[in-house]
Short mmCIF file of C-alpha atoms and ligand atoms in Angstrom, two decimals:
data_model
loop_
_atom_site.label_atom_id
_atom_site.label_comp_id
_atom_site.label_asym_id
_atom_site.label_seq_id
_atom_site.Cartn_x
_atom_site.Cartn_y
_atom_site.Cartn_z
CA MET A 1 0.33 52.27 -10.88
CA THR A 2 -3.06 52.04 -12.57
CA LYS A 3 -5.98 52.37 -10.25
CA TYR A 4 -8.18 49.43 -11.16
CA PHE A 5 -10.63 49.64 -8.29
CA ASP A 6 -12.04 52.61 -6.43
CA THR A 7 -13.15 50.36 -3.58
CA LEU A 8 -12.37 46.76 -2.77
CA PHE A 9 -14.61 44.88 -0.34
CA ILE A 10 -12.78 42.05 1.36
CA ASN A 11 -13.46 39.47 4.03
CA ALA A 12 -17.05 39.17 2.81
CA ASN A 13 -19.56 36.48 2.00
CA LEU A 14 -21.48 37.41 -1.12
CA ALA A 15 -25.18 36.57 -1.51
CA THR A 16 -25.01 37.39 -5.21
CA MET A 17 -28.64 36.24 -5.88
CA ASN A 18 -27.30 35.34 -9.33
CA PRO A 19 -29.35 32.31 -10.42
CA ASN A 20 -26.47 31.09 -12.58
CA ILE A 21 -24.33 30.42 -9.53
CA ASP A 22 -25.25 26.97 -8.35
CA ALA A 23 -25.39 27.59 -4.62
CA PRO A 24 -28.16 28.79 -2.29
CA TYR A 25 -28.42 32.60 -2.54
CA GLY A 26 -25.88 32.37 -5.40
CA ALA A 27 -23.40 32.54 -2.54
CA ILE A 28 -19.68 33.08 -2.86
CA GLU A 29 -18.23 32.54 0.60
CA ASN A 30 -14.96 34.19 1.60
CA GLY A 31 -15.36 36.52 -1.32
CA ALA A 32 -14.13 39.89 -2.47
CA LEU A 33 -15.79 42.50 -4.65
CA GLY A 34 -14.11 45.33 -6.53
CA VAL A 35 -15.91 48.51 -7.61
CA LYS A 36 -14.85 50.83 -10.41
CA ASP A 37 -16.90 53.86 -11.52
CA GLY A 38 -19.89 52.66 -9.50
CA LYS A 39 -19.96 49.26 -11.19
CA ILE A 40 -18.95 45.81 -10.02
CA ALA A 41 -15.59 45.27 -11.72
CA TRP A 42 -14.37 42.13 -9.95
CA ILE A 43 -16.22 39.47 -7.97
CA GLY A 44 -15.06 36.09 -6.72
CA LYS A 45 -13.30 34.16 -3.99
CA GLU A 46 -10.86 36.40 -2.17
CA THR A 47 -8.10 33.84 -2.69
CA ASN A 48 -8.54 34.29 -6.45
CA PHE A 49 -8.11 38.08 -6.32
CA PRO A 50 -5.08 38.92 -8.48
CA GLN A 51 -1.97 39.50 -6.38
CA ASP A 52 -0.35 41.66 -9.03
CA LYS A 53 1.33 44.60 -7.30
CA ASP A 54 0.37 46.90 -10.17
CA ILE A 55 -3.28 46.62 -9.27
CA GLY A 56 -4.09 49.86 -7.53
CA VAL A 57 -6.98 50.00 -5.12
CA GLY A 58 -8.49 53.16 -3.64
CA GLU A 59 -10.27 52.27 -0.43
CA VAL A 60 -10.29 48.78 1.08
CA PHE A 61 -13.39 47.98 3.12
CA ASP A 62 -13.15 45.04 5.51
CA CYS A 63 -16.59 43.41 5.84
CA GLU A 64 -15.41 41.45 8.88
CA GLY A 65 -16.94 38.20 7.69
CA GLY A 66 -20.40 39.69 7.15
CA TRP A 67 -22.60 39.26 4.09
CA ILE A 68 -23.07 41.53 1.10
CA THR A 69 -26.43 41.38 -0.66
CA PRO A 70 -27.78 43.46 -3.50
CA GLY A 71 -29.47 46.61 -2.14
CA LEU A 72 -33.07 45.76 -1.28
CA VAL A 73 -35.71 46.72 -3.84
CA ASP A 74 -39.21 47.74 -2.76
CA CYS A 75 -41.02 47.57 -6.10
CA HIS A 76 -44.55 48.60 -5.01
CA THR A 77 -45.28 51.45 -2.60
CA HIS A 78 -47.69 54.33 -2.15
CA LEU A 79 -45.21 55.97 0.19
CA VAL A 80 -46.07 59.61 -0.53
CA PHE A 81 -49.33 60.54 1.19
CA SER A 82 -50.59 62.78 3.96
CA GLY A 83 -52.29 61.79 7.22
CA ASN A 84 -53.23 58.33 8.37
CA ARG A 85 -56.26 56.06 8.59
CA ALA A 86 -56.06 54.76 12.16
CA LYS A 87 -59.78 55.43 12.66
CA GLU A 88 -60.61 53.17 9.72
CA PHE A 89 -58.39 50.51 11.24
CA GLU A 90 -60.57 50.67 14.35
CA MET A 91 -63.72 50.49 12.22
CA ARG A 92 -62.44 47.41 10.42
CA LEU A 93 -61.65 45.75 13.73
CA GLN A 94 -65.28 46.36 14.68
CA GLY A 95 -66.49 44.58 11.56
CA ALA A 96 -66.59 47.11 8.70
CA SER A 97 -64.95 45.79 5.54
CA TYR A 98 -62.33 47.65 3.46
CA GLU A 99 -64.85 47.78 0.60
CA ASP A 100 -67.67 49.11 2.86
CA ILE A 101 -65.43 51.93 4.07
CA ALA A 102 -64.43 52.77 0.49
CA ARG A 103 -68.06 52.79 -0.72
CA ASN A 104 -68.96 55.19 2.08
CA GLY A 105 -66.43 57.78 0.94
CA GLY A 106 -63.59 56.72 3.22
CA GLY A 107 -60.65 54.55 2.23
CA ILE A 108 -58.48 55.89 -0.58
CA ILE A 109 -60.70 59.00 -0.86
CA SER A 110 -60.02 60.06 2.72
CA THR A 111 -56.28 60.03 1.95
CA VAL A 112 -57.00 61.92 -1.29
CA LYS A 113 -58.60 64.71 0.75
CA ALA A 114 -55.62 64.93 3.11
CA THR A 115 -53.08 64.76 0.29
CA ARG A 116 -54.81 67.44 -1.78
CA ALA A 117 -54.80 69.72 1.27
CA ALA A 118 -51.13 69.14 2.16
CA THR A 119 -48.47 71.59 1.05
CA PRO A 120 -45.55 70.00 -0.82
CA ARG A 121 -43.43 70.68 2.23
CA LEU A 122 -45.77 68.81 4.58
CA LEU A 123 -46.07 65.93 2.13
CA HIS A 124 -42.30 65.83 1.88
CA LEU A 125 -41.83 65.81 5.65
CA GLU A 126 -44.43 63.11 6.30
CA SER A 127 -43.02 60.89 3.56
CA THR A 128 -39.38 61.44 4.56
CA VAL A 129 -39.95 59.58 7.81
CA ARG A 130 -41.15 56.51 5.92
CA LEU A 131 -38.45 56.57 3.25
CA GLY A 132 -35.77 57.18 5.89
CA ASP A 133 -36.82 54.00 7.71
CA MET A 134 -36.59 52.05 4.46
CA PHE A 135 -33.15 53.47 3.73
CA ASP A 136 -31.99 52.51 7.22
CA ALA A 137 -33.18 48.96 6.58
CA GLY A 138 -31.00 48.48 3.49
CA VAL A 139 -33.45 49.47 0.75
CA THR A 140 -31.72 51.28 -2.12
CA THR A 141 -34.49 51.27 -4.74
CA VAL A 142 -38.12 52.21 -4.15
CA GLU A 143 -41.03 52.50 -6.51
CA ILE A 144 -43.46 55.24 -5.46
CA LYS A 145 -46.91 55.63 -6.95
CA SER A 146 -49.10 58.69 -7.18
CA GLY A 147 -52.85 58.07 -6.87
CA TYR A 148 -53.87 60.13 -3.83
CA GLY A 149 -54.39 63.27 -5.90
CA LEU A 150 -56.78 62.18 -8.64
CA ASP A 151 -56.44 65.64 -10.12
CA LEU A 152 -53.52 66.78 -12.25
CA GLU A 153 -52.14 69.29 -9.76
CA THR A 154 -51.99 66.90 -6.82
CA GLU A 155 -50.75 63.94 -8.87
CA VAL A 156 -47.89 66.14 -10.12
CA LYS A 157 -47.23 67.32 -6.56
CA MET A 158 -46.94 63.72 -5.33
CA LEU A 159 -44.62 62.65 -8.14
CA ARG A 160 -42.37 65.66 -7.61
CA VAL A 161 -42.16 64.99 -3.90
CA ALA A 162 -41.27 61.35 -4.67
CA LYS A 163 -38.40 62.45 -6.93
CA GLN A 164 -37.21 64.98 -4.35
CA LEU A 165 -37.11 62.31 -1.66
CA GLY A 166 -34.84 60.17 -3.80
CA LYS A 167 -32.41 63.06 -4.01
CA LYS A 168 -32.45 63.51 -0.26
CA TYR A 169 -31.46 59.90 0.47
CA ASP A 170 -29.59 59.23 -2.78
CA MET A 171 -31.93 56.33 -3.39
CA ARG A 172 -33.12 55.12 -6.75
CA ILE A 173 -36.76 56.16 -6.99
CA GLN A 174 -38.98 54.84 -9.77
CA THR A 175 -42.20 56.84 -10.03
CA THR A 176 -45.49 55.41 -11.23
CA PHE A 177 -48.56 57.39 -12.25
CA LEU A 178 -51.62 55.81 -10.61
CA GLY A 179 -54.35 58.23 -11.67
CA ALA A 180 -56.75 55.29 -12.05
CA HIS A 181 -56.61 54.43 -8.34
CA ALA A 182 -60.13 55.51 -7.30
CA ILE A 183 -62.97 57.64 -8.61
CA PRO A 184 -62.56 61.15 -7.19
CA PRO A 185 -65.60 62.63 -5.37
CA GLU A 186 -66.20 65.26 -8.08
CA TYR A 187 -66.60 62.42 -10.64
CA LYS A 188 -68.92 60.28 -8.50
CA ASP A 189 -70.97 58.01 -10.82
CA ARG A 190 -68.97 59.36 -13.79
CA ALA A 191 -66.03 56.98 -13.82
CA ASP A 192 -65.77 57.03 -17.63
CA ASP A 193 -65.49 60.82 -17.64
CA TYR A 194 -62.70 60.57 -15.08
CA ILE A 195 -60.93 58.01 -17.27
CA ASP A 196 -61.20 60.54 -20.14
CA LEU A 197 -59.36 63.03 -17.94
CA VAL A 198 -56.69 60.46 -17.01
CA CYS A 199 -56.11 59.48 -20.66
CA ASN A 200 -56.50 62.83 -22.43
CA GLU A 201 -54.99 65.26 -19.95
CA MET A 202 -53.13 63.63 -17.11
CA ILE A 203 -51.04 61.00 -18.92
CA PRO A 204 -49.96 63.41 -21.69
CA LYS A 205 -48.92 66.11 -19.18
CA ILE A 206 -47.14 63.73 -16.83
CA ALA A 207 -45.31 62.15 -19.78
CA GLU A 208 -44.32 65.61 -21.02
CA LEU A 209 -42.96 66.53 -17.58
CA GLY A 210 -41.06 63.22 -17.43
CA LEU A 211 -42.49 62.54 -14.00
CA ALA A 212 -43.43 58.87 -14.38
CA ASP A 213 -41.50 55.74 -15.27
CA ALA A 214 -44.68 53.65 -15.57
CA VAL A 215 -48.48 53.78 -15.39
CA ASP A 216 -50.58 51.71 -12.97
CA GLY A 217 -54.29 51.23 -12.23
CA PHE A 218 -56.62 49.55 -9.76
CA CYS A 219 -58.84 47.01 -11.52
CA GLU A 220 -61.50 46.11 -8.99
CA ASN A 221 -65.24 46.39 -8.43
CA ILE A 222 -64.64 49.31 -6.05
CA ALA A 223 -62.36 50.99 -8.60
CA PHE A 224 -62.10 50.54 -12.40
CA SER A 225 -63.32 47.89 -14.86
CA PRO A 226 -61.04 46.05 -17.29
CA ALA A 227 -62.54 48.14 -20.13
CA GLN A 228 -61.61 51.37 -18.33
CA ILE A 229 -58.12 50.13 -17.48
CA ARG A 230 -57.65 49.09 -21.12
CA ARG A 231 -58.13 52.74 -22.12
CA VAL A 232 -55.56 53.84 -19.55
CA PHE A 233 -53.08 51.27 -20.87
CA GLU A 234 -53.65 52.39 -24.44
CA ALA A 235 -52.92 55.99 -23.48
CA ALA A 236 -49.77 54.89 -21.60
CA LYS A 237 -48.63 52.94 -24.64
CA LYS A 238 -49.13 55.98 -26.85
CA TYR A 239 -46.67 57.88 -24.64
CA GLY A 240 -44.20 55.00 -24.46
CA LEU A 241 -44.80 54.30 -20.77
CA PRO A 242 -44.73 50.71 -19.51
CA VAL A 243 -47.72 49.54 -17.46
CA LYS A 244 -48.46 47.53 -14.33
CA LEU A 245 -51.70 46.76 -12.53
CA HIS A 246 -53.30 46.19 -9.13
CA ALA A 247 -55.15 43.04 -10.17
CA GLU A 248 -57.32 40.36 -8.52
CA GLN A 249 -56.73 41.81 -5.03
CA LEU A 250 -60.29 41.49 -3.71
CA SER A 251 -61.98 39.59 -6.56
CA ASN A 252 -61.16 38.15 -9.98
CA GLN A 253 -61.80 40.76 -12.68
CA GLY A 254 -59.45 39.36 -15.33
CA GLY A 255 -57.02 42.21 -14.70
CA ALA A 256 -53.90 40.04 -14.82
CA LYS A 257 -54.82 38.81 -18.31
CA LEU A 258 -55.33 42.38 -19.45
CA ALA A 259 -52.00 43.38 -17.95
CA ALA A 260 -50.32 40.48 -19.77
CA GLU A 261 -51.93 41.55 -23.05
CA PHE A 262 -50.09 44.88 -22.65
CA CYS A 263 -46.84 43.08 -21.66
CA ALA A 264 -47.06 44.73 -18.24
CA LEU A 265 -43.93 44.84 -16.12
CA SER A 266 -45.95 43.35 -13.28
CA ALA A 267 -49.39 42.46 -11.99
CA ASP A 268 -49.66 43.00 -8.27
CA HIS A 269 -51.58 41.48 -5.29
CA LEU A 270 -53.18 38.54 -7.24
CA GLU A 271 -54.84 36.69 -4.35
CA TYR A 272 -57.84 35.91 -6.60
CA ILE A 273 -56.01 35.12 -9.87
CA ASP A 274 -56.93 31.91 -11.75
CA GLU A 275 -54.69 29.58 -13.73
CA ASP A 276 -55.56 31.21 -17.07
CA GLY A 277 -54.40 34.55 -15.73
CA ILE A 278 -51.17 32.95 -14.56
CA LYS A 279 -50.58 31.33 -17.96
CA ALA A 280 -51.10 34.71 -19.66
CA MET A 281 -48.57 36.32 -17.29
CA ALA A 282 -46.06 33.53 -17.95
CA ALA A 283 -46.38 33.98 -21.72
CA ALA A 284 -45.96 37.77 -21.45
CA GLY A 285 -43.05 37.67 -18.98
CA THR A 286 -45.09 39.70 -16.49
CA VAL A 287 -43.78 39.50 -12.90
CA ALA A 288 -46.17 38.65 -10.03
CA VAL A 289 -45.69 41.17 -7.22
CA LEU A 290 -47.02 39.66 -3.99
CA LEU A 291 -47.86 41.92 -1.07
CA PRO A 292 -48.11 39.92 2.15
CA GLY A 293 -48.48 43.12 4.20
CA ALA A 294 -51.83 43.98 2.58
CA TYR A 295 -52.93 40.33 2.87
CA TYR A 296 -52.13 40.42 6.58
CA TYR A 297 -53.49 43.86 7.34
CA LEU A 298 -56.83 43.27 5.58
CA LYS A 299 -57.08 39.87 7.31
CA GLU A 300 -57.44 38.31 3.88
CA THR A 301 -57.87 34.55 3.92
CA GLN A 302 -57.36 33.76 0.22
CA LYS A 303 -53.65 33.34 -0.43
CA PRO A 304 -52.09 34.07 -3.80
CA PRO A 305 -51.51 30.74 -5.61
CA VAL A 306 -47.76 30.58 -5.06
CA GLU A 307 -47.44 26.97 -6.25
CA LEU A 308 -49.21 27.76 -9.53
CA PHE A 309 -46.92 30.72 -10.18
CA LYS A 310 -43.99 28.35 -9.68
CA LYS A 311 -45.54 25.66 -11.89
CA HIS A 312 -45.87 28.11 -14.77
CA GLY A 313 -42.54 29.84 -14.16
CA VAL A 314 -43.92 33.26 -13.20
CA PRO A 315 -41.27 35.04 -11.09
CA MET A 316 -42.55 36.40 -7.78
CA ALA A 317 -41.40 39.72 -6.35
CA LEU A 318 -42.29 41.02 -2.89
CA ALA A 319 -42.93 44.57 -1.73
CA THR A 320 -44.24 46.49 1.26
CA ASP A 321 -47.18 48.16 -0.58
CA CYS A 322 -46.54 50.92 2.00
CA ASN A 323 -49.84 52.83 2.13
CA PRO A 324 -52.14 54.27 4.80
CA GLY A 325 -55.10 51.92 4.23
CA SER A 326 -54.15 48.33 3.53
CA SER A 327 -50.46 48.14 4.43
CA PRO A 328 -49.01 50.82 6.73
CA ILE A 329 -45.68 49.02 6.64
CA VAL A 330 -42.20 50.31 5.88
CA SER A 331 -40.10 47.34 6.95
CA PRO A 332 -38.71 45.17 4.15
CA HIS A 333 -37.64 42.63 6.76
CA LEU A 334 -41.19 42.23 8.02
CA ILE A 335 -42.27 41.56 4.42
CA LEU A 336 -39.52 38.95 3.96
CA ASN A 337 -40.71 37.26 7.14
CA MET A 338 -44.40 37.44 6.21
CA ALA A 339 -43.70 35.93 2.79
CA CYS A 340 -42.12 32.95 4.58
CA THR A 341 -44.74 32.54 7.31
CA LEU A 342 -47.86 33.43 5.31
CA PHE A 343 -47.02 32.50 1.70
CA ASP A 344 -44.62 29.58 2.27
CA PHE A 345 -41.62 31.24 0.64
CA THR A 346 -38.16 30.07 1.62
CA PRO A 347 -35.93 32.85 2.99
CA GLU A 348 -33.92 32.54 -0.23
CA GLU A 349 -37.02 32.97 -2.43
CA ALA A 350 -38.07 35.91 -0.27
CA LEU A 351 -34.71 37.66 -0.64
CA ALA A 352 -34.82 37.06 -4.41
CA GLY A 353 -38.27 38.68 -4.37
CA MET A 354 -36.87 41.85 -2.83
CA THR A 355 -33.70 41.95 -4.94
CA ARG A 356 -33.43 40.30 -8.35
CA ILE A 357 -37.12 39.84 -9.07
CA GLY A 358 -38.12 43.18 -7.59
CA ALA A 359 -35.63 44.79 -9.97
CA THR A 360 -37.17 42.89 -12.91
CA ALA A 361 -40.62 44.11 -11.87
CA LEU A 362 -39.31 47.66 -12.33
CA GLY A 363 -37.61 46.97 -15.65
CA LEU A 364 -34.22 47.43 -13.94
CA GLY A 365 -33.09 43.80 -14.07
CA SER A 366 -30.06 44.51 -16.23
CA LYS A 367 -28.76 47.20 -13.83
CA ILE A 368 -29.42 46.10 -10.26
CA GLY A 369 -30.80 43.22 -8.19
CA THR A 370 -27.83 40.83 -8.28
CA LEU A 371 -24.12 41.12 -7.54
CA GLU A 372 -22.69 40.53 -10.99
CA LEU A 373 -19.87 41.87 -13.09
CA GLY A 374 -20.93 45.06 -14.86
CA LYS A 375 -23.99 45.72 -12.71
CA SER A 376 -24.32 48.70 -10.39
CA ALA A 377 -22.44 48.37 -7.13
CA ASP A 378 -25.76 48.85 -5.39
CA MET A 379 -25.54 46.74 -2.28
CA ALA A 380 -25.90 46.41 1.47
CA ILE A 381 -23.36 44.94 3.87
CA TRP A 382 -24.80 43.11 6.86
CA SER A 383 -23.25 41.90 10.04
CA ILE A 384 -25.04 38.53 9.92
CA GLU A 385 -23.95 34.91 9.94
CA HIS A 386 -26.32 33.80 7.20
CA PRO A 387 -28.69 35.59 4.76
CA SER A 388 -31.71 33.75 6.21
CA GLU A 389 -31.37 36.14 9.18
CA LEU A 390 -32.80 38.89 6.98
CA SER A 391 -36.16 37.04 6.98
CA TYR A 392 -35.90 35.83 10.55
CA TRP A 393 -36.45 38.84 12.79
CA VAL A 394 -39.99 40.13 13.31
CA GLY A 395 -40.67 43.75 14.08
CA MET A 396 -37.05 44.80 13.93
CA ASN A 397 -35.65 46.64 10.99
CA TYR A 398 -32.31 44.97 10.60
CA ALA A 399 -29.85 47.70 9.71
CA PRO A 400 -26.95 47.05 7.36
CA THR A 401 -23.47 48.06 8.47
CA LYS A 402 -23.07 50.02 5.27
CA VAL A 403 -24.97 50.71 2.10
CA PHE A 404 -22.87 51.25 -0.96
CA LYS A 405 -24.32 52.67 -4.11
CA ASP A 406 -23.27 53.81 -7.49
CA VAL A 407 -24.00 57.41 -8.30
CA ILE A 408 -27.70 57.43 -8.87
CA GLN A 409 -28.43 59.47 -11.91
CA ASN A 410 -32.15 59.47 -12.39
CA ASN A 411 -32.98 61.79 -9.52
CA GLU A 412 -32.66 65.17 -11.13
CA VAL A 413 -33.86 67.92 -8.85
CA ILE A 414 -37.48 68.70 -9.57
CA PRO A 415 -38.20 72.10 -8.08
CA TYR A 416 -41.45 73.08 -6.50
CA ASP A 417 -42.59 76.08 -4.51
CA TYR A 418 -43.02 75.68 -0.80
N1 DI6 B 1 -54.75 48.41 -3.33
C1 DI6 B 1 -54.18 48.58 -2.16
O1 DI6 B 1 -53.98 47.70 -1.35
C2 DI6 B 1 -53.79 50.00 -2.02
N2 DI6 B 1 -54.19 50.52 -3.27
C3 DI6 B 1 -54.77 49.57 -3.99
O2 DI6 B 1 -55.19 49.76 -5.12
C4 DI6 B 1 -54.53 50.60 -0.88
C5 DI6 B 1 -54.60 52.06 -0.92
C6 DI6 B 1 -55.34 52.63 0.27
O3 DI6 B 1 -56.19 51.98 0.89
O4 DI6 B 1 -55.05 53.79 0.56
FE1 FE B 2 -50.74 49.00 -3.93
#
């Protein structure tokens, strides 16, 4: 008897998130899903599953009428860092702005100091807690940025820890080099010199070590100008690394347009984007990554122009932006809920933002993000009556019954000395 399937999931409802299936959530109710060599090898109504006795099946998993979704994708995080910024949270509640705190040497720079001082082991332990919570909540793919080192040694340390964490949880980790996150104290008033370092030393070394899947920057009046970011993008391009950008988060600097010019995978935040920026993103196929956690936590009042993104056909992903300053959030379910309550997403649009579109924002759209024949069997099984429940709970990390993944191959062990 030929073994056609290693695992067959039965008695399941499938939220495929495949836009070509004309049903909300691309749903196939009363479905079955067969996995062979880590890939989806059969998907459809259970009644249509071939009855042929020659079809061998390894394990049969009864989903007991629950729902299978693609594994959740968190496509924008700064999850590896040391310490916390609870004191700054108190200061902001007493009236100090995020920008004021940054200009006075706090903000990102205070986390840079803590992260530089942390041993790899401490950084690993602190970050494990956060990634473990995400794993428990059904996240299978996480993008993790550097950017709290701002020197080569610490940036490399962060990226190595990120890769190591992926190994620990067998999660797919995409690493992003975010050297252009803030101006380090030793380069105060010499931002251009720091950009020289990023372009001429850091990007080449990080590319050589194979530690980054993409390059990001922070284009903002408290960070880097479009001209400086352009140089970073040119260096990334030279080393064949795709780019993405923190753009129009606190003001409109034209960052989204610049990102589109470099065919960026995504432009992220975007509360202050204008219609021209949106048109440029649409033409370039750049995904809008919206971060309702940062909007909420900074008590922002300007919402990203969700209707305009829709009008111009720019796909919208969602992510936690997990970081110690503007979004100390690890729950994907809280983000799904916030997108619905704060940004007027439907629960279906929200789930697409943390599955299919999140995958596209990482350049992984052909591998993960939907339940489709040939894609990775990267999925979560939930004991829920309807997928809208994933956006419904507030403050509870809804845990899947089971997470099933293909063998994740991009997490080679990156050694470091403790
Ligand atoms: N924008 C953000 O919201 C995060 N980084 C960025 O460029 C915040 C990072 C932090 O405050 O630590
Ligand atoms: Fe961010």
